[in-house]
Amino acid sequence: HLKGIILVNIIHYKNKKIMRKILFLIIVSFVSTGIFATPHRTIDSSGIQKAFHQDFPEVAHFKIYTSGGQYVVYFNDDANHSSGRVYYDADGNILQTYKYYTGEQLPPFIRARIKEKYDDKNISNVTEITNPDQHYYSIILSDSKQMFIVNSDEKGNLQLIKKYKKA
């Protein structure tokens, strides 16, 4: 009978030791999760929505997202057959814009400069990029054999960025 009591105490002691280890691991995991977890905050985008409506009153279809402390508004402008995205800071100031459209919407002066230099190429797509430091157009040109990416500033200065062969 004494052996049984000793055996029960040994098992009870081992179980306590195992339980302490498990409890310790649970506590450590909760603490480390709290240290390394990114705090979740509720984002009120009503100010960004108001700023966007002031900046782009003609745009009705848009969605607001957050990315790295900035707000990103993706939009479709049906009236102008274009789409784009606008980056805002938390105060509603525009940081950068991207506008996507076809060659017909490219300013006539730049379109004429492209036709002078790349007469036999078609303008497939245009991305207009604007930020505090620069304003330029990234233009995709193509023919039956190749595709070109050409950048243009507001003055029509063209720069070939990349050339691809079509498969």
JSON list of C-alpha atoms in Angstrom, two decimals:
[
{"chain": "A", "resi": 1, "resn": "HIS", "atom": "CA", "xyz": [0.00, 0.00, 0.00]},
{"chain": "A", "resi": 2, "resn": "LEU", "atom": "CA", "xyz": [2.96, 2.33, 0.69]},
{"chain": "A", "resi": 3, "resn": "LYS", "atom": "CA", "xyz": [4.34, 1.65, -2.80]},
{"chain": "A", "resi": 4, "resn": "GLY", "atom": "CA", "xyz": [0.99, 2.72, -4.30]},
{"chain": "A", "resi": 5, "resn": "ILE", "atom": "CA", "xyz": [1.00, 6.02, -2.39]},
{"chain": "A", "resi": 6, "resn": "ILE", "atom": "CA", "xyz": [4.60, 6.73, -3.43]},
{"chain": "A", "resi": 7, "resn": "LEU", "atom": "CA", "xyz": [3.75, 5.88, -7.06]},
{"chain": "A", "resi": 8, "resn": "VAL", "atom": "CA", "xyz": [0.70, 8.18, -6.97]},
{"chain": "A", "resi": 9, "resn": "ASN", "atom": "CA", "xyz": [2.82, 11.00, -5.50]},
{"chain": "A", "resi": 10, "resn": "ILE", "atom": "CA", "xyz": [5.51, 10.51, -8.18]},
{"chain": "A", "resi": 11, "resn": "ILE", "atom": "CA", "xyz": [2.90, 10.58, -10.96]},
{"chain": "A", "resi": 12, "resn": "HIS", "atom": "CA", "xyz": [1.22, 13.60, -9.33]},
{"chain": "A", "resi": 13, "resn": "TYR", "atom": "CA", "xyz": [4.61, 15.37, -9.07]},
{"chain": "A", "resi": 14, "resn": "LYS", "atom": "CA", "xyz": [5.45, 14.60, -12.74]},
{"chain": "A", "resi": 15, "resn": "ASN", "atom": "CA", "xyz": [2.02, 15.79, -13.85]},
{"chain": "A", "resi": 16, "resn": "LYS", "atom": "CA", "xyz": [2.50, 19.03, -11.88]},
{"chain": "A", "resi": 17, "resn": "LYS", "atom": "CA", "xyz": [5.89, 19.52, -13.54]},
{"chain": "A", "resi": 18, "resn": "ILE", "atom": "CA", "xyz": [4.43, 18.89, -16.99]},
{"chain": "A", "resi": 19, "resn": "MET", "atom": "CA", "xyz": [1.48, 21.19, -16.25]},
{"chain": "A", "resi": 20, "resn": "ARG", "atom": "CA", "xyz": [3.86, 23.94, -15.11]},
{"chain": "A", "resi": 21, "resn": "LYS", "atom": "CA", "xyz": [5.83, 23.62, -18.36]},
{"chain": "A", "resi": 22, "resn": "ILE", "atom": "CA", "xyz": [2.65, 23.76, -20.42]},
{"chain": "A", "resi": 23, "resn": "LEU", "atom": "CA", "xyz": [1.38, 26.76, -18.45]},
{"chain": "A", "resi": 24, "resn": "PHE", "atom": "CA", "xyz": [4.76, 28.48, -18.87]},
{"chain": "A", "resi": 25, "resn": "LEU", "atom": "CA", "xyz": [4.69, 27.91, -22.66]},
{"chain": "A", "resi": 26, "resn": "ILE", "atom": "CA", "xyz": [1.15, 29.27, -22.89]},
{"chain": "A", "resi": 27, "resn": "ILE", "atom": "CA", "xyz": [2.10, 32.41, -20.95]},
{"chain": "A", "resi": 28, "resn": "VAL", "atom": "CA", "xyz": [5.23, 32.93, -23.07]},
{"chain": "A", "resi": 29, "resn": "SER", "atom": "CA", "xyz": [3.23, 32.56, -26.28]},
{"chain": "A", "resi": 30, "resn": "PHE", "atom": "CA", "xyz": [0.64, 35.15, -25.16]},
{"chain": "A", "resi": 31, "resn": "VAL", "atom": "CA", "xyz": [3.31, 37.61, -24.07]},
{"chain": "A", "resi": 32, "resn": "SER", "atom": "CA", "xyz": [5.34, 37.23, -27.27]},
{"chain": "A", "resi": 33, "resn": "THR", "atom": "CA", "xyz": [2.20, 37.58, -29.40]},
{"chain": "A", "resi": 34, "resn": "GLY", "atom": "CA", "xyz": [1.46, 40.84, -27.62]},
{"chain": "A", "resi": 35, "resn": "ILE", "atom": "CA", "xyz": [5.00, 42.10, -28.20]},
{"chain": "A", "resi": 36, "resn": "PHE", "atom": "CA", "xyz": [5.24, 41.24, -31.88]},
{"chain": "A", "resi": 37, "resn": "ALA", "atom": "CA", "xyz": [1.64, 41.77, -33.00]},
{"chain": "A", "resi": 38, "resn": "THR", "atom": "CA", "xyz": [0.81, 44.87, -34.98]},
{"chain": "A", "resi": 39, "resn": "PRO", "atom": "CA", "xyz": [-1.77, 46.95, -33.17]},
{"chain": "A", "resi": 40, "resn": "HIS", "atom": "CA", "xyz": [-5.10, 46.99, -34.97]},
{"chain": "A", "resi": 41, "resn": "ARG", "atom": "CA", "xyz": [-6.68, 50.39, -35.36]},
{"chain": "A", "resi": 42, "resn": "THR", "atom": "CA", "xyz": [-9.98, 51.39, -36.78]},
{"chain": "A", "resi": 43, "resn": "ILE", "atom": "CA", "xyz": [-9.52, 53.66, -39.78]},
{"chain": "A", "resi": 44, "resn": "ASP", "atom": "CA", "xyz": [-11.95, 56.45, -40.39]},
{"chain": "A", "resi": 45, "resn": "SER", "atom": "CA", "xyz": [-11.79, 57.17, -44.11]},
{"chain": "A", "resi": 46, "resn": "SER", "atom": "CA", "xyz": [-14.55, 59.80, -44.17]},
{"chain": "A", "resi": 47, "resn": "GLY", "atom": "CA", "xyz": [-11.98, 62.62, -44.36]},
{"chain": "A", "resi": 48, "resn": "ILE", "atom": "CA", "xyz": [-10.22, 60.88, -47.24]},
{"chain": "A", "resi": 49, "resn": "GLN", "atom": "CA", "xyz": [-13.55, 60.36, -49.01]},
{"chain": "A", "resi": 50, "resn": "LYS", "atom": "CA", "xyz": [-14.32, 64.07, -48.64]},
{"chain": "A", "resi": 51, "resn": "ALA", "atom": "CA", "xyz": [-10.86, 65.04, -49.94]},
{"chain": "A", "resi": 52, "resn": "PHE", "atom": "CA", "xyz": [-11.24, 62.66, -52.89]},
{"chain": "A", "resi": 53, "resn": "HIS", "atom": "CA", "xyz": [-14.64, 64.15, -53.81]},
{"chain": "A", "resi": 54, "resn": "GLN", "atom": "CA", "xyz": [-13.12, 67.63, -53.72]},
{"chain": "A", "resi": 55, "resn": "ASP", "atom": "CA", "xyz": [-10.18, 66.55, -55.89]},
{"chain": "A", "resi": 56, "resn": "PHE", "atom": "CA", "xyz": [-12.19, 64.38, -58.31]},
{"chain": "A", "resi": 57, "resn": "PRO", "atom": "CA", "xyz": [-15.84, 65.54, -58.22]},
{"chain": "A", "resi": 58, "resn": "GLU", "atom": "CA", "xyz": [-16.73, 63.76, -61.48]},
{"chain": "A", "resi": 59, "resn": "VAL", "atom": "CA", "xyz": [-15.71, 60.29, -60.21]},
{"chain": "A", "resi": 60, "resn": "ALA", "atom": "CA", "xyz": [-18.55, 58.22, -58.75]},
{"chain": "A", "resi": 61, "resn": "HIS", "atom": "CA", "xyz": [-16.99, 54.74, -58.55]},
{"chain": "A", "resi": 62, "resn": "PHE", "atom": "CA", "xyz": [-14.11, 54.38, -56.08]},
{"chain": "A", "resi": 63, "resn": "LYS", "atom": "CA", "xyz": [-12.83, 52.30, -53.17]},
{"chain": "A", "resi": 64, "resn": "ILE", "atom": "CA", "xyz": [-10.59, 53.35, -50.31]},
{"chain": "A", "resi": 65, "resn": "TYR", "atom": "CA", "xyz": [-7.88, 51.10, -48.87]},
{"chain": "A", "resi": 66, "resn": "THR", "atom": "CA", "xyz": [-4.97, 51.59, -46.49]},
{"chain": "A", "resi": 67, "resn": "SER", "atom": "CA", "xyz": [-1.39, 50.70, -47.14]},
{"chain": "A", "resi": 68, "resn": "GLY", "atom": "CA", "xyz": [1.61, 51.50, -44.98]},
{"chain": "A", "resi": 69, "resn": "GLY", "atom": "CA", "xyz": [0.02, 54.43, -43.17]},
{"chain": "A", "resi": 70, "resn": "GLN", "atom": "CA", "xyz": [-1.37, 55.89, -46.39]},
{"chain": "A", "resi": 71, "resn": "TYR", "atom": "CA", "xyz": [-4.79, 55.79, -47.96]},
{"chain": "A", "resi": 72, "resn": "VAL", "atom": "CA", "xyz": [-5.14, 54.53, -51.52]},
{"chain": "A", "resi": 73, "resn": "VAL", "atom": "CA", "xyz": [-8.24, 55.36, -53.53]},
{"chain": "A", "resi": 74, "resn": "TYR", "atom": "CA", "xyz": [-8.83, 53.20, -56.61]},
{"chain": "A", "resi": 75, "resn": "PHE", "atom": "CA", "xyz": [-11.30, 54.70, -59.05]},
{"chain": "A", "resi": 76, "resn": "ASN", "atom": "CA", "xyz": [-13.00, 54.31, -62.42]},
{"chain": "A", "resi": 77, "resn": "ASP", "atom": "CA", "xyz": [-13.90, 57.50, -64.26]},
{"chain": "A", "resi": 78, "resn": "ASP", "atom": "CA", "xyz": [-16.56, 56.36, -66.70]},
{"chain": "A", "resi": 79, "resn": "ALA", "atom": "CA", "xyz": [-17.06, 59.85, -68.14]},
{"chain": "A", "resi": 80, "resn": "ASN", "atom": "CA", "xyz": [-13.42, 60.09, -69.22]},
{"chain": "A", "resi": 81, "resn": "HIS", "atom": "CA", "xyz": [-12.89, 56.37, -69.93]},
{"chain": "A", "resi": 82, "resn": "SER", "atom": "CA", "xyz": [-10.05, 56.16, -67.45]},
{"chain": "A", "resi": 83, "resn": "SER", "atom": "CA", "xyz": [-9.15, 54.65, -64.12]},
{"chain": "A", "resi": 84, "resn": "GLY", "atom": "CA", "xyz": [-6.49, 55.30, -61.54]},
{"chain": "A", "resi": 85, "resn": "ARG", "atom": "CA", "xyz": [-5.36, 55.46, -57.98]},
{"chain": "A", "resi": 86, "resn": "VAL", "atom": "CA", "xyz": [-4.60, 58.31, -55.64]},
{"chain": "A", "resi": 87, "resn": "TYR", "atom": "CA", "xyz": [-2.37, 58.11, -52.56]},
{"chain": "A", "resi": 88, "resn": "TYR", "atom": "CA", "xyz": [-3.29, 60.34, -49.60]},
{"chain": "A", "resi": 89, "resn": "ASP", "atom": "CA", "xyz": [-1.66, 60.92, -46.23]},
{"chain": "A", "resi": 90, "resn": "ALA", "atom": "CA", "xyz": [-3.76, 60.77, -43.05]},
{"chain": "A", "resi": 91, "resn": "ASP", "atom": "CA", "xyz": [-4.55, 64.50, -43.35]},
{"chain": "A", "resi": 92, "resn": "GLY", "atom": "CA", "xyz": [-6.09, 64.14, -46.82]},
{"chain": "A", "resi": 93, "resn": "ASN", "atom": "CA", "xyz": [-3.14, 65.56, -48.77]},
{"chain": "A", "resi": 94, "resn": "ILE", "atom": "CA", "xyz": [-2.42, 63.97, -52.15]},
{"chain": "A", "resi": 95, "resn": "LEU", "atom": "CA", "xyz": [0.95, 62.24, -52.22]},
{"chain": "A", "resi": 96, "resn": "GLN", "atom": "CA", "xyz": [0.86, 60.72, -55.71]},
{"chain": "A", "resi": 97, "resn": "THR", "atom": "CA", "xyz": [-1.59, 59.93, -58.49]},
{"chain": "A", "resi": 98, "resn": "TYR", "atom": "CA", "xyz": [-1.66, 57.31, -61.24]},
{"chain": "A", "resi": 99, "resn": "LYS", "atom": "CA", "xyz": [-4.16, 57.70, -64.04]},
{"chain": "A", "resi": 100, "resn": "TYR", "atom": "CA", "xyz": [-4.62, 55.02, -66.72]},
{"chain": "A", "resi": 101, "resn": "TYR", "atom": "CA", "xyz": [-6.15, 55.76, -70.11]},
{"chain": "A", "resi": 102, "resn": "THR", "atom": "CA", "xyz": [-5.87, 55.20, -73.85]},
{"chain": "A", "resi": 103, "resn": "GLY", "atom": "CA", "xyz": [-3.75, 57.09, -76.36]},
{"chain": "A", "resi": 104, "resn": "GLU", "atom": "CA", "xyz": [-6.67, 59.27, -77.45]},
{"chain": "A", "resi": 105, "resn": "GLN", "atom": "CA", "xyz": [-6.67, 60.99, -74.05]},
{"chain": "A", "resi": 106, "resn": "LEU", "atom": "CA", "xyz": [-2.96, 61.77, -74.18]},
{"chain": "A", "resi": 107, "resn": "PRO", "atom": "CA", "xyz": [-2.36, 65.53, -74.63]},
{"chain": "A", "resi": 108, "resn": "PRO", "atom": "CA", "xyz": [-2.25, 66.31, -78.38]},
{"chain": "A", "resi": 109, "resn": "PHE", "atom": "CA", "xyz": [1.24, 67.82, -78.21]},
{"chain": "A", "resi": 110, "resn": "ILE", "atom": "CA", "xyz": [2.75, 64.67, -76.68]},
{"chain": "A", "resi": 111, "resn": "ARG", "atom": "CA", "xyz": [0.77, 62.44, -79.04]},
{"chain": "A", "resi": 112, "resn": "ALA", "atom": "CA", "xyz": [2.23, 64.42, -81.97]},
{"chain": "A", "resi": 113, "resn": "ARG", "atom": "CA", "xyz": [5.78, 64.04, -80.59]},
{"chain": "A", "resi": 114, "resn": "ILE", "atom": "CA", "xyz": [5.30, 60.28, -80.35]},
{"chain": "A", "resi": 115, "resn": "LYS", "atom": "CA", "xyz": [3.98, 60.09, -83.92]},
{"chain": "A", "resi": 116, "resn": "GLU", "atom": "CA", "xyz": [7.08, 62.01, -85.11]},
{"chain": "A", "resi": 117, "resn": "LYS", "atom": "CA", "xyz": [9.49, 59.57, -83.50]},
{"chain": "A", "resi": 118, "resn": "TYR", "atom": "CA", "xyz": [7.46, 56.31, -83.55]},
{"chain": "A", "resi": 119, "resn": "ASP", "atom": "CA", "xyz": [5.28, 56.84, -86.62]},
{"chain": "A", "resi": 120, "resn": "ASP", "atom": "CA", "xyz": [4.45, 53.18, -87.28]},
{"chain": "A", "resi": 121, "resn": "LYS", "atom": "CA", "xyz": [3.66, 52.31, -83.62]},
{"chain": "A", "resi": 122, "resn": "ASN", "atom": "CA", "xyz": [0.24, 52.26, -81.97]},
{"chain": "A", "resi": 123, "resn": "ILE", "atom": "CA", "xyz": [-0.31, 53.79, -78.55]},
{"chain": "A", "resi": 124, "resn": "SER", "atom": "CA", "xyz": [-1.76, 50.96, -76.47]},
{"chain": "A", "resi": 125, "resn": "ASN", "atom": "CA", "xyz": [-1.93, 52.39, -72.95]},
{"chain": "A", "resi": 126, "resn": "VAL", "atom": "CA", "xyz": [-0.91, 55.48, -71.03]},
{"chain": "A", "resi": 127, "resn": "THR", "atom": "CA", "xyz": [-0.12, 55.84, -67.34]},
{"chain": "A", "resi": 128, "resn": "GLU", "atom": "CA", "xyz": [0.08, 59.41, -66.10]},
{"chain": "A", "resi": 129, "resn": "ILE", "atom": "CA", "xyz": [2.14, 59.71, -62.91]},
{"chain": "A", "resi": 130, "resn": "THR", "atom": "CA", "xyz": [2.08, 62.84, -60.77]},
{"chain": "A", "resi": 131, "resn": "ASN", "atom": "CA", "xyz": [3.75, 63.54, -57.44]},
{"chain": "A", "resi": 132, "resn": "PRO", "atom": "CA", "xyz": [5.40, 66.60, -55.85]},
{"chain": "A", "resi": 133, "resn": "ASP", "atom": "CA", "xyz": [8.68, 65.92, -57.67]},
{"chain": "A", "resi": 134, "resn": "GLN", "atom": "CA", "xyz": [7.53, 64.98, -61.16]},
{"chain": "A", "resi": 135, "resn": "HIS", "atom": "CA", "xyz": [4.76, 64.67, -63.70]},
{"chain": "A", "resi": 136, "resn": "TYR", "atom": "CA", "xyz": [5.27, 62.30, -66.61]},
{"chain": "A", "resi": 137, "resn": "TYR", "atom": "CA", "xyz": [3.56, 59.83, -68.91]},
{"chain": "A", "resi": 138, "resn": "SER", "atom": "CA", "xyz": [4.56, 56.19, -69.26]},
{"chain": "A", "resi": 139, "resn": "ILE", "atom": "CA", "xyz": [3.35, 55.16, -72.72]},
{"chain": "A", "resi": 140, "resn": "ILE", "atom": "CA", "xyz": [3.14, 51.66, -74.15]},
{"chain": "A", "resi": 141, "resn": "LEU", "atom": "CA", "xyz": [3.64, 51.54, -77.91]},
{"chain": "A", "resi": 142, "resn": "SER", "atom": "CA", "xyz": [3.44, 48.46, -80.08]},
{"chain": "A", "resi": 143, "resn": "ASP", "atom": "CA", "xyz": [3.57, 47.11, -83.60]},
{"chain": "A", "resi": 144, "resn": "SER", "atom": "CA", "xyz": [3.26, 43.55, -84.91]},
{"chain": "A", "resi": 145, "resn": "LYS", "atom": "CA", "xyz": [6.76, 42.55, -83.73]},
{"chain": "A", "resi": 146, "resn": "GLN", "atom": "CA", "xyz": [7.65, 44.69, -80.73]},
{"chain": "A", "resi": 147, "resn": "MET", "atom": "CA", "xyz": [6.41, 46.58, -77.72]},
{"chain": "A", "resi": 148, "resn": "PHE", "atom": "CA", "xyz": [8.04, 49.73, -76.32]},
{"chain": "A", "resi": 149, "resn": "ILE", "atom": "CA", "xyz": [7.73, 51.58, -73.05]},
{"chain": "A", "resi": 150, "resn": "VAL", "atom": "CA", "xyz": [8.42, 55.28, -73.58]},
{"chain": "A", "resi": 151, "resn": "ASN", "atom": "CA", "xyz": [8.30, 58.01, -70.96]},
{"chain": "A", "resi": 152, "resn": "SER", "atom": "CA", "xyz": [7.43, 61.59, -71.79]},
{"chain": "A", "resi": 153, "resn": "ASP", "atom": "CA", "xyz": [7.53, 64.69, -69.63]},
{"chain": "A", "resi": 154, "resn": "GLU", "atom": "CA", "xyz": [5.07, 67.56, -70.04]},
{"chain": "A", "resi": 155, "resn": "LYS", "atom": "CA", "xyz": [7.31, 69.15, -72.68]},
{"chain": "A", "resi": 156, "resn": "GLY", "atom": "CA", "xyz": [7.25, 66.11, -74.94]},
{"chain": "A", "resi": 157, "resn": "ASN", "atom": "CA", "xyz": [10.80, 64.97, -74.22]},
{"chain": "A", "resi": 158, "resn": "LEU", "atom": "CA", "xyz": [10.71, 61.24, -74.97]},
{"chain": "A", "resi": 159, "resn": "GLN", "atom": "CA", "xyz": [12.86, 58.55, -73.40]},
{"chain": "A", "resi": 160, "resn": "LEU", "atom": "CA", "xyz": [12.83, 54.88, -74.43]},
{"chain": "A", "resi": 161, "resn": "ILE", "atom": "CA", "xyz": [12.67, 52.86, -71.20]},
{"chain": "A", "resi": 162, "resn": "LYS", "atom": "CA", "xyz": [12.29, 49.28, -72.41]},
{"chain": "A", "resi": 163, "resn": "LYS", "atom": "CA", "xyz": [11.88, 47.36, -75.66]},
{"chain": "A", "resi": 164, "resn": "TYR", "atom": "CA", "xyz": [10.30, 43.88, -75.89]},
{"chain": "A", "resi": 165, "resn": "LYS", "atom": "CA", "xyz": [9.95, 41.39, -78.72]},
{"chain": "A", "resi": 166, "resn": "LYS", "atom": "CA", "xyz": [6.52, 39.87, -79.11]},
{"chain": "A", "resi": 167, "resn": "ALA", "atom": "CA", "xyz": [6.27, 36.11, -79.09]}
]
